[in-house]
Coordinates of C-alpha atoms in Angstrom, one line a residue:
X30 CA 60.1 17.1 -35.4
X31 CA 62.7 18.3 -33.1
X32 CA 64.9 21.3 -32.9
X33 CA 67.6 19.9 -34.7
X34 CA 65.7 18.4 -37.3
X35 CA 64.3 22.1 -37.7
X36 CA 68.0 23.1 -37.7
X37 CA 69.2 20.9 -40.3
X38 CA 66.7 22.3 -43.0
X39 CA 63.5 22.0 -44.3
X40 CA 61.6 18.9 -44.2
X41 CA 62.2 16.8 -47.3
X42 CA 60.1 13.6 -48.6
X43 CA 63.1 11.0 -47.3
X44 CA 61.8 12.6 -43.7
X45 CA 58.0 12.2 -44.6
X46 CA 58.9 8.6 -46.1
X47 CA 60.1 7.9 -42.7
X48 CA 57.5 8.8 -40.6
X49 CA 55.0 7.2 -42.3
X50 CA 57.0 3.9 -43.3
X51 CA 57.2 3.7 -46.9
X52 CA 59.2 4.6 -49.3
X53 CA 60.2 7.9 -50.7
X54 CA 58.3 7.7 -54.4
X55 CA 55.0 6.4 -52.6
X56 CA 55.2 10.0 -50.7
X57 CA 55.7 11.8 -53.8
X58 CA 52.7 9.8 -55.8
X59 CA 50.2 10.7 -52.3
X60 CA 51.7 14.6 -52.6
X61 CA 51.4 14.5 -56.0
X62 CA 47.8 13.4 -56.5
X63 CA 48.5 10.1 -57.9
X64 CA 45.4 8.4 -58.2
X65 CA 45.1 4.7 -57.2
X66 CA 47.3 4.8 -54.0
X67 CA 45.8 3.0 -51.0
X68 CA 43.6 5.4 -48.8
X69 CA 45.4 3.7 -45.7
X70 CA 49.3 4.9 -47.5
X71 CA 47.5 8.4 -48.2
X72 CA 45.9 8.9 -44.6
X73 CA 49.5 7.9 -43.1
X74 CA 51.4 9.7 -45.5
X75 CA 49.0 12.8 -44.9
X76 CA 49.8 12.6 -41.4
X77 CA 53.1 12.5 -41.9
X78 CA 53.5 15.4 -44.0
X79 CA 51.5 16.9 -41.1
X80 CA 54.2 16.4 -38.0
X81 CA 56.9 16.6 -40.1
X82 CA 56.1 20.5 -41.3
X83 CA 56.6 19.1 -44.8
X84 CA 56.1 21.3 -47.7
X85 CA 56.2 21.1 -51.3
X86 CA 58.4 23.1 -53.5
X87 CA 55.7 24.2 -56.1
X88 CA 58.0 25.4 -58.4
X89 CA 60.0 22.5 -59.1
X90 CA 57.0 20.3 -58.8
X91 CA 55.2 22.6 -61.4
X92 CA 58.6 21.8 -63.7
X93 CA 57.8 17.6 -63.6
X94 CA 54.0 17.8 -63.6
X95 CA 53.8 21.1 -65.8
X96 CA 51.2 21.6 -64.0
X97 CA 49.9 25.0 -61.8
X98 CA 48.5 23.8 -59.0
X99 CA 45.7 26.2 -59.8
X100 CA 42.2 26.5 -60.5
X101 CA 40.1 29.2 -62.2
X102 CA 37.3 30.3 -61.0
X103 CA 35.8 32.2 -63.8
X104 CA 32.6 34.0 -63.4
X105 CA 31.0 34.6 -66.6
X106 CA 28.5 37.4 -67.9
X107 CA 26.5 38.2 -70.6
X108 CA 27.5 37.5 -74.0
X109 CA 27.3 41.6 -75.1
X110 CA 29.3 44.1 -74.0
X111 CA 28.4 45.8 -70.5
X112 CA 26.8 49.6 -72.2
X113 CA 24.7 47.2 -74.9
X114 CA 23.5 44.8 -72.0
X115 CA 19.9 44.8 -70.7
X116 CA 19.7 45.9 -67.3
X117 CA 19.2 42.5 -65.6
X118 CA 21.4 39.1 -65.1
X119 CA 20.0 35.7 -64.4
X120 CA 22.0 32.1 -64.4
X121 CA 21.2 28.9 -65.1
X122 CA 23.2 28.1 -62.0
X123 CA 20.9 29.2 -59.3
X124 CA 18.6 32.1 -59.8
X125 CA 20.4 33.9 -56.8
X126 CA 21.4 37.1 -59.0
X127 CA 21.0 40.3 -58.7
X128 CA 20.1 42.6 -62.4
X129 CA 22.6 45.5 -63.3
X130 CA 24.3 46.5 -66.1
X131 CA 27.3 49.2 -67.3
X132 CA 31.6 48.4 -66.1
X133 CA 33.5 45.7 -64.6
X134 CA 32.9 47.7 -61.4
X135 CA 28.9 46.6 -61.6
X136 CA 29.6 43.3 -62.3
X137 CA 31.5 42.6 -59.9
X138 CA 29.6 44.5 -57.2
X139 CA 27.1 42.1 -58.4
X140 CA 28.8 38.7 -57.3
X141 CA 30.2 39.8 -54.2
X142 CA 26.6 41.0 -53.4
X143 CA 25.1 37.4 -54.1
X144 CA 24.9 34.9 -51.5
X145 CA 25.0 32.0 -54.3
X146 CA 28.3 33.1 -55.3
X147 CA 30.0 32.9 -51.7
X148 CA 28.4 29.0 -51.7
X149 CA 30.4 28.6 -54.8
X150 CA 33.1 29.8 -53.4
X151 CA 32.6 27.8 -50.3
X152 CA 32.4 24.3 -52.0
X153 CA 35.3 24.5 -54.5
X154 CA 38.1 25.9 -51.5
X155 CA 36.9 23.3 -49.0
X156 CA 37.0 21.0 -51.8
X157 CA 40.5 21.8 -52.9
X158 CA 42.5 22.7 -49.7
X159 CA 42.7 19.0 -48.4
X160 CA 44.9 19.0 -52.3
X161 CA 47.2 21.5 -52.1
X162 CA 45.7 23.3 -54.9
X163 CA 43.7 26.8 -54.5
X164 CA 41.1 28.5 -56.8
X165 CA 41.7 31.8 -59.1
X166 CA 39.2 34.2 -58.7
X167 CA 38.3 35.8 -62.8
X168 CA 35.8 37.8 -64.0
X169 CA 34.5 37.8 -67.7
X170 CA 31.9 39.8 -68.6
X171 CA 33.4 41.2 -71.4
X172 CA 35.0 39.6 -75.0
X173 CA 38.3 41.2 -74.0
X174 CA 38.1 39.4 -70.5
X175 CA 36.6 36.2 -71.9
X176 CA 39.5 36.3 -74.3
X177 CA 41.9 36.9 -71.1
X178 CA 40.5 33.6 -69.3
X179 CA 41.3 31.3 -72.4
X180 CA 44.7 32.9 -72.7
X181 CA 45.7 32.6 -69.3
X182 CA 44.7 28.7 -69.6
X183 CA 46.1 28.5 -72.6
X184 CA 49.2 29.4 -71.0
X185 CA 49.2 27.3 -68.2
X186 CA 48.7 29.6 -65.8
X187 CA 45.7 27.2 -64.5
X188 CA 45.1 23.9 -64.9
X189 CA 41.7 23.7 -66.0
X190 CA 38.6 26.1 -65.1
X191 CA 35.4 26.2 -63.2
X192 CA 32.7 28.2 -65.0
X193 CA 29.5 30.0 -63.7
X194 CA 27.6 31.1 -65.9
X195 CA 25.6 34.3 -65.4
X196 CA 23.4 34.9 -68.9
X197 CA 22.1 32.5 -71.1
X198 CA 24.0 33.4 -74.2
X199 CA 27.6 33.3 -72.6
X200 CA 29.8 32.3 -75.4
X201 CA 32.9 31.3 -72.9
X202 CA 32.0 27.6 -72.6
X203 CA 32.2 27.2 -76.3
X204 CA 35.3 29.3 -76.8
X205 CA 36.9 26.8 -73.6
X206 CA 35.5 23.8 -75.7
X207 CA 36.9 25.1 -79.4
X208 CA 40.3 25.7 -77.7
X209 CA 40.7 21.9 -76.0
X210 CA 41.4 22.9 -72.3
X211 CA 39.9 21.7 -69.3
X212 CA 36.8 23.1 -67.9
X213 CA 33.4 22.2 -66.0
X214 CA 29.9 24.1 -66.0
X215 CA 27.9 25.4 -62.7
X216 CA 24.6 24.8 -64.5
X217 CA 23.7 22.8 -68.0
X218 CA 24.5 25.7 -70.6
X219 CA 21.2 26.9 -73.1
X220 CA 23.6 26.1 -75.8
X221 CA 25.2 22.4 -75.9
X222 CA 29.2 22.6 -75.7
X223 CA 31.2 19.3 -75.2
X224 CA 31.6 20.2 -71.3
X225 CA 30.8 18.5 -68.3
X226 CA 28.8 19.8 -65.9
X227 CA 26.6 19.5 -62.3
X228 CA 23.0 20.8 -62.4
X229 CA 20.3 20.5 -60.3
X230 CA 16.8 18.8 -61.1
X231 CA 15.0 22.3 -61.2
X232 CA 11.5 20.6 -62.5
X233 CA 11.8 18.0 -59.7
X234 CA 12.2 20.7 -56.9
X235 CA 9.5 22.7 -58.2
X236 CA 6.9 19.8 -58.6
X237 CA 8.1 19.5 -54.4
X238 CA 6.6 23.4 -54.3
X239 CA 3.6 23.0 -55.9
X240 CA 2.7 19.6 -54.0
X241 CA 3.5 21.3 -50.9
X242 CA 1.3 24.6 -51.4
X243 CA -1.9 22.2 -52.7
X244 CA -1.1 20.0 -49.4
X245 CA -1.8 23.3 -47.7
X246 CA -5.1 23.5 -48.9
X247 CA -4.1 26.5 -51.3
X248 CA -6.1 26.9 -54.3
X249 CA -5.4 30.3 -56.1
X250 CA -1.8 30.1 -56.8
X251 CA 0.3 31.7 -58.7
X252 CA 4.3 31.8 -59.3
X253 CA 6.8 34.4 -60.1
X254 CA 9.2 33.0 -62.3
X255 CA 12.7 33.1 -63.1
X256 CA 14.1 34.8 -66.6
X257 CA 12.7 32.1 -68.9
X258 CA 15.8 32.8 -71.3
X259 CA 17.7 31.0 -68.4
X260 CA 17.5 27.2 -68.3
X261 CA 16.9 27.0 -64.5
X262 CA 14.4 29.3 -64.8
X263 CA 12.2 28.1 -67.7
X264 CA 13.1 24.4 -65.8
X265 CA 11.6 25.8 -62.6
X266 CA 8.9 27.1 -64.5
X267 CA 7.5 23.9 -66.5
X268 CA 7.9 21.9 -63.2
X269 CA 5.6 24.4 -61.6
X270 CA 3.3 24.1 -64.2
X271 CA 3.3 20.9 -64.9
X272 CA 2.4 19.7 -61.6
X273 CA -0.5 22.2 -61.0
X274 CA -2.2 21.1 -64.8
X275 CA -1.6 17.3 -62.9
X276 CA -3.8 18.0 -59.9
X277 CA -6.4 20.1 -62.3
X278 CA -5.0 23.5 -62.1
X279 CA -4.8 24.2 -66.1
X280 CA -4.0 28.0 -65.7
X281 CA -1.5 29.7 -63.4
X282 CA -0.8 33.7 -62.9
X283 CA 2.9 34.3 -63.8
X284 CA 4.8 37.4 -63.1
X285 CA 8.3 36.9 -64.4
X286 CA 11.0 38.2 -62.7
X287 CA 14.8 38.6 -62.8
X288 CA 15.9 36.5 -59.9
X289 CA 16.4 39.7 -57.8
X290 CA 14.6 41.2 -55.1
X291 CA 13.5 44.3 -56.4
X292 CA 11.8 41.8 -59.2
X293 CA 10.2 40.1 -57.0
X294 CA 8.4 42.8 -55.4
X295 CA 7.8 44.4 -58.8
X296 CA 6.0 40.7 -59.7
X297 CA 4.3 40.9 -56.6
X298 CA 2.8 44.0 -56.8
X299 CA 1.7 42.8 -60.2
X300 CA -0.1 39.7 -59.5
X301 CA -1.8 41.4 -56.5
X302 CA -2.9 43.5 -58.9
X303 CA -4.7 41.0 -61.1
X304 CA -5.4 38.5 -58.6
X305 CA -6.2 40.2 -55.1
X306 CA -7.8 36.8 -53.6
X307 CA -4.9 34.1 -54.8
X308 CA -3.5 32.6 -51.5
X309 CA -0.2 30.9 -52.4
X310 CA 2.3 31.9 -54.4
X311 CA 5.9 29.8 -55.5
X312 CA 8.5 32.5 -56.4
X313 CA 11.5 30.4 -58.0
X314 CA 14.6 31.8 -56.2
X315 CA 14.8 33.3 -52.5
X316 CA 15.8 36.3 -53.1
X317 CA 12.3 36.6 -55.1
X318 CA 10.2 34.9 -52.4
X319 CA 11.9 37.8 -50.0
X320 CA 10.5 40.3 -51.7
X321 CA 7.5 38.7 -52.6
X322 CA 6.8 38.6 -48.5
X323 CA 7.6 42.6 -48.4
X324 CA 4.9 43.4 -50.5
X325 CA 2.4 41.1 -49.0
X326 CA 2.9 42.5 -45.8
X327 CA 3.2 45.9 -47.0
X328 CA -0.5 44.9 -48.3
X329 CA -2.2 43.4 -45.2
X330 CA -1.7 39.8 -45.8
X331 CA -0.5 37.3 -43.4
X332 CA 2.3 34.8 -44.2
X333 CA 1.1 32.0 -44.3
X334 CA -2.1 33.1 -43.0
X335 CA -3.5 34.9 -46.4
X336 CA -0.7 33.9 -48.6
X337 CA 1.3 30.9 -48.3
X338 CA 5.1 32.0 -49.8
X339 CA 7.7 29.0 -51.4
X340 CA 10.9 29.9 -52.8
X341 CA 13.9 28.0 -54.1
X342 CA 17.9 27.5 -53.2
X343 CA 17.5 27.6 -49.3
X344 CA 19.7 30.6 -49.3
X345 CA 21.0 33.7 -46.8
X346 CA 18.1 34.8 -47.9
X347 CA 15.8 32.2 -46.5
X348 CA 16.8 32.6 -43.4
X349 CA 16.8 36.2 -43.5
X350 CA 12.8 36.6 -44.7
X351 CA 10.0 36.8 -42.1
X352 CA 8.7 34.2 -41.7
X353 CA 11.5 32.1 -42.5
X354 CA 11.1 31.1 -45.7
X355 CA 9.6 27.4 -46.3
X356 CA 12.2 26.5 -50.2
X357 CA 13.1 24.1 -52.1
X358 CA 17.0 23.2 -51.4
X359 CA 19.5 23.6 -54.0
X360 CA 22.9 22.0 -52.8
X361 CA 25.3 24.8 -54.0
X362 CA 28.3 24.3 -51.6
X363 CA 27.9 19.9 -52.4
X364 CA 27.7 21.0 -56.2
X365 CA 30.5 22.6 -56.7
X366 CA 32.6 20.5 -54.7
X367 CA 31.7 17.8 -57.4
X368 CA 32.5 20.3 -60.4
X369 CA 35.4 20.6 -58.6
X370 CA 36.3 16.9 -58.4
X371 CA 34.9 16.7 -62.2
X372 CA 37.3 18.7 -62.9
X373 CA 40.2 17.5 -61.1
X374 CA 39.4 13.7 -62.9
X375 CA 39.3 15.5 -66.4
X376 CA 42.8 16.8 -65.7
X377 CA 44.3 13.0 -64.7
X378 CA 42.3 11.5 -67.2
X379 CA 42.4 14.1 -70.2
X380 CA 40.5 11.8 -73.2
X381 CA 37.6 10.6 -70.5
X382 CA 34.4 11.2 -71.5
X383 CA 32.5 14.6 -70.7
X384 CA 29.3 13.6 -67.9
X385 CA 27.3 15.3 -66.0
X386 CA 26.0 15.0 -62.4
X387 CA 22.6 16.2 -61.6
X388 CA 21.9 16.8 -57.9
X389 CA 18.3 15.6 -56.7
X390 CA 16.4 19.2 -54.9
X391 CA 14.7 19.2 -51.1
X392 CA 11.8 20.5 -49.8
X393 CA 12.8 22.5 -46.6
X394 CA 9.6 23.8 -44.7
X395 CA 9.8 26.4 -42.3
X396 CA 7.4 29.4 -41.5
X397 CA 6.2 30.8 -44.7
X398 CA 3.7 28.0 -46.0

């Protein structure tokens, strides 16, 4: 675009229609979101848009779409008010959070503290910034604030919303579904709700931990669970089971903790306890597994030496454990891209049916067994 161009004005979509070679309402269906527009028009019209500086005037756009060009992000907690909670959190999402209880304040220090949240976040930006559309970041651990998220969609203040759950009886996807609007679920809820939803196949990645410690030659092995009053954690749990009863293991220790680390070294502790001798153990988030290792060490035992260690979601927190931790992969970032594009096709295609997508898990083996 040259100086005078730049003099003249802004860019309008006559100038992209130009560059690109086609005519000014094919710009506006690509800029738009129009589905069904060759992906050779949309790459040249994208590029377009790109030397000529073009950029849409949301507000009048919001006036002929009526629509926001927004996204909520809503981050749910437990169905009870904060002072009546218990004084832990788990999701069916990914088992990546940490326990608390009491204000807004705790909550929240609670997400930004959790490495599963940032992946979250991760997917659903990367996933909308090539669109033109950005996520709003809400918080709803409360009936007041749950009643604030469905107002503000209501209103039209976002288009549609993008729900993590982070307690098992969190009345917000029913309250989205009884109002009509637009959502998807992180995580199949406990309760069925006409929603749509990406989940992971949390039996299938545990069977992949169980097969792995019995290829090691382990023998006594025991697992620290999840909160079973979280589907991803009972899920993780059965798998587990299931798999070890398979190969003649009937009876497995289990410690249950709260998908924290502090839990996990609380479990730890206990099942050292009880079973000094066992010599692999399956913990069913990182975080867990990380503290599992802590207390091992703290107790004498090599990893994987004494005590071969397997956690799940391939995390920060992976990484971060010594050894590095050997996991089963949950996709997070990939998932919520697709809830994200769930989403997105609800909102051009209002009376489809609701689906879900379940994402197939990954053994990743590293130092810890």
């Amino acid at each position: 675009m040259t100086d005078d161009q730049r003099s003249a004005g802004a860019p309008t979509l006559e100038d992209v229609a130009r560059a690109a070679g086609v005519s000014r309402a094919t710009v506006s269906r690509v800029v738009n979101g129009v589905r069904n527009v060759d992906p050779v028009i949309q790459e040249a019209v994208r590029q377009a848009v790109s030397v000529t500086g073009y950029t849409p005037n949301r507000a009048a756009r919001s006036l002929v779409t009526r629509r926001a060009d927004a996204i909520a992000l809503v981050v749910s907690g437990a169905g009870v008010e904060p002072e009546a909670a218990r004084g832990d959190s788990g999701t069916g999402a990914s088992g990546e959070e940490d326990g608390g209880s009491g204000g807004s304040g705790s909550f929240t220090a609670q997400v930004f503290a959790d490495p599963f949240f940032g992946r979250v976040v991760t997917g659903v930006v990367d996933y909308l910034r090539p669109r033109g559309m950005h996520p709003v970041l809400m918080f709803a651990e409360t009936s007041r604030a749950r009643e604030e998220v469905v107002a503000y969609l209501r209103q039209g203040s976002a288009d549609g919303a993008l729900v993590v759950s982070t307690h098992a009886e969190d009345p917000l996807p029913a309250l989205i579904a009884d109002a009509g609007l637009a959502a998807v679920l992180f995580a199949r809820p406990a309760r069925p709700v006409p929603v749509s939803y990406v989940d992971l196949a949390h039996q299938d990645g545990a069977r992949l931990a169980a097969e792995h410690l019995l290829g090691r030659g382990c023998r006594r092995i025991a697992t620290i669970s999840g909160p079973l009053d979280v589907p991803a954690g009972e899920a993780r749990l059965t798998g587990f089971r299931d798999t070890m009863a398979r190969h003649g293991h009937p009876y497995i220790p289990i410690a249950e903790g709260q998908f924290t680390q502090e839990s996990g070294e609380s479990a730890m502790e206990r099942l050292l306890a009880e079973h000094p001798d066992l010599d692999g153990v399956f913990a069913a988030n990182d975080l867990m597994a990380l503290g599992a290792c802590h207390v091992l060490r703290e107790h004498g035992r090599s990893i994987p030496g004494d005590v071969a260690v397997v956690g799940f979601d391939d995390s920060s927190a992976a990484l971060a454990c010594r050894p590095p931790l050997t996991t089963v992969r949950q996709p997070v970032e990939g998932m919520a891209a697709e809830m994200t594009r769930l989403l997105l096709d609800r909102l051009a295609r209002p009376d489809g049916p609701v689906t879900s997508v379940i994402f197939e898990p990954e053994l990743v083996v590293r130092g810890s067994a």
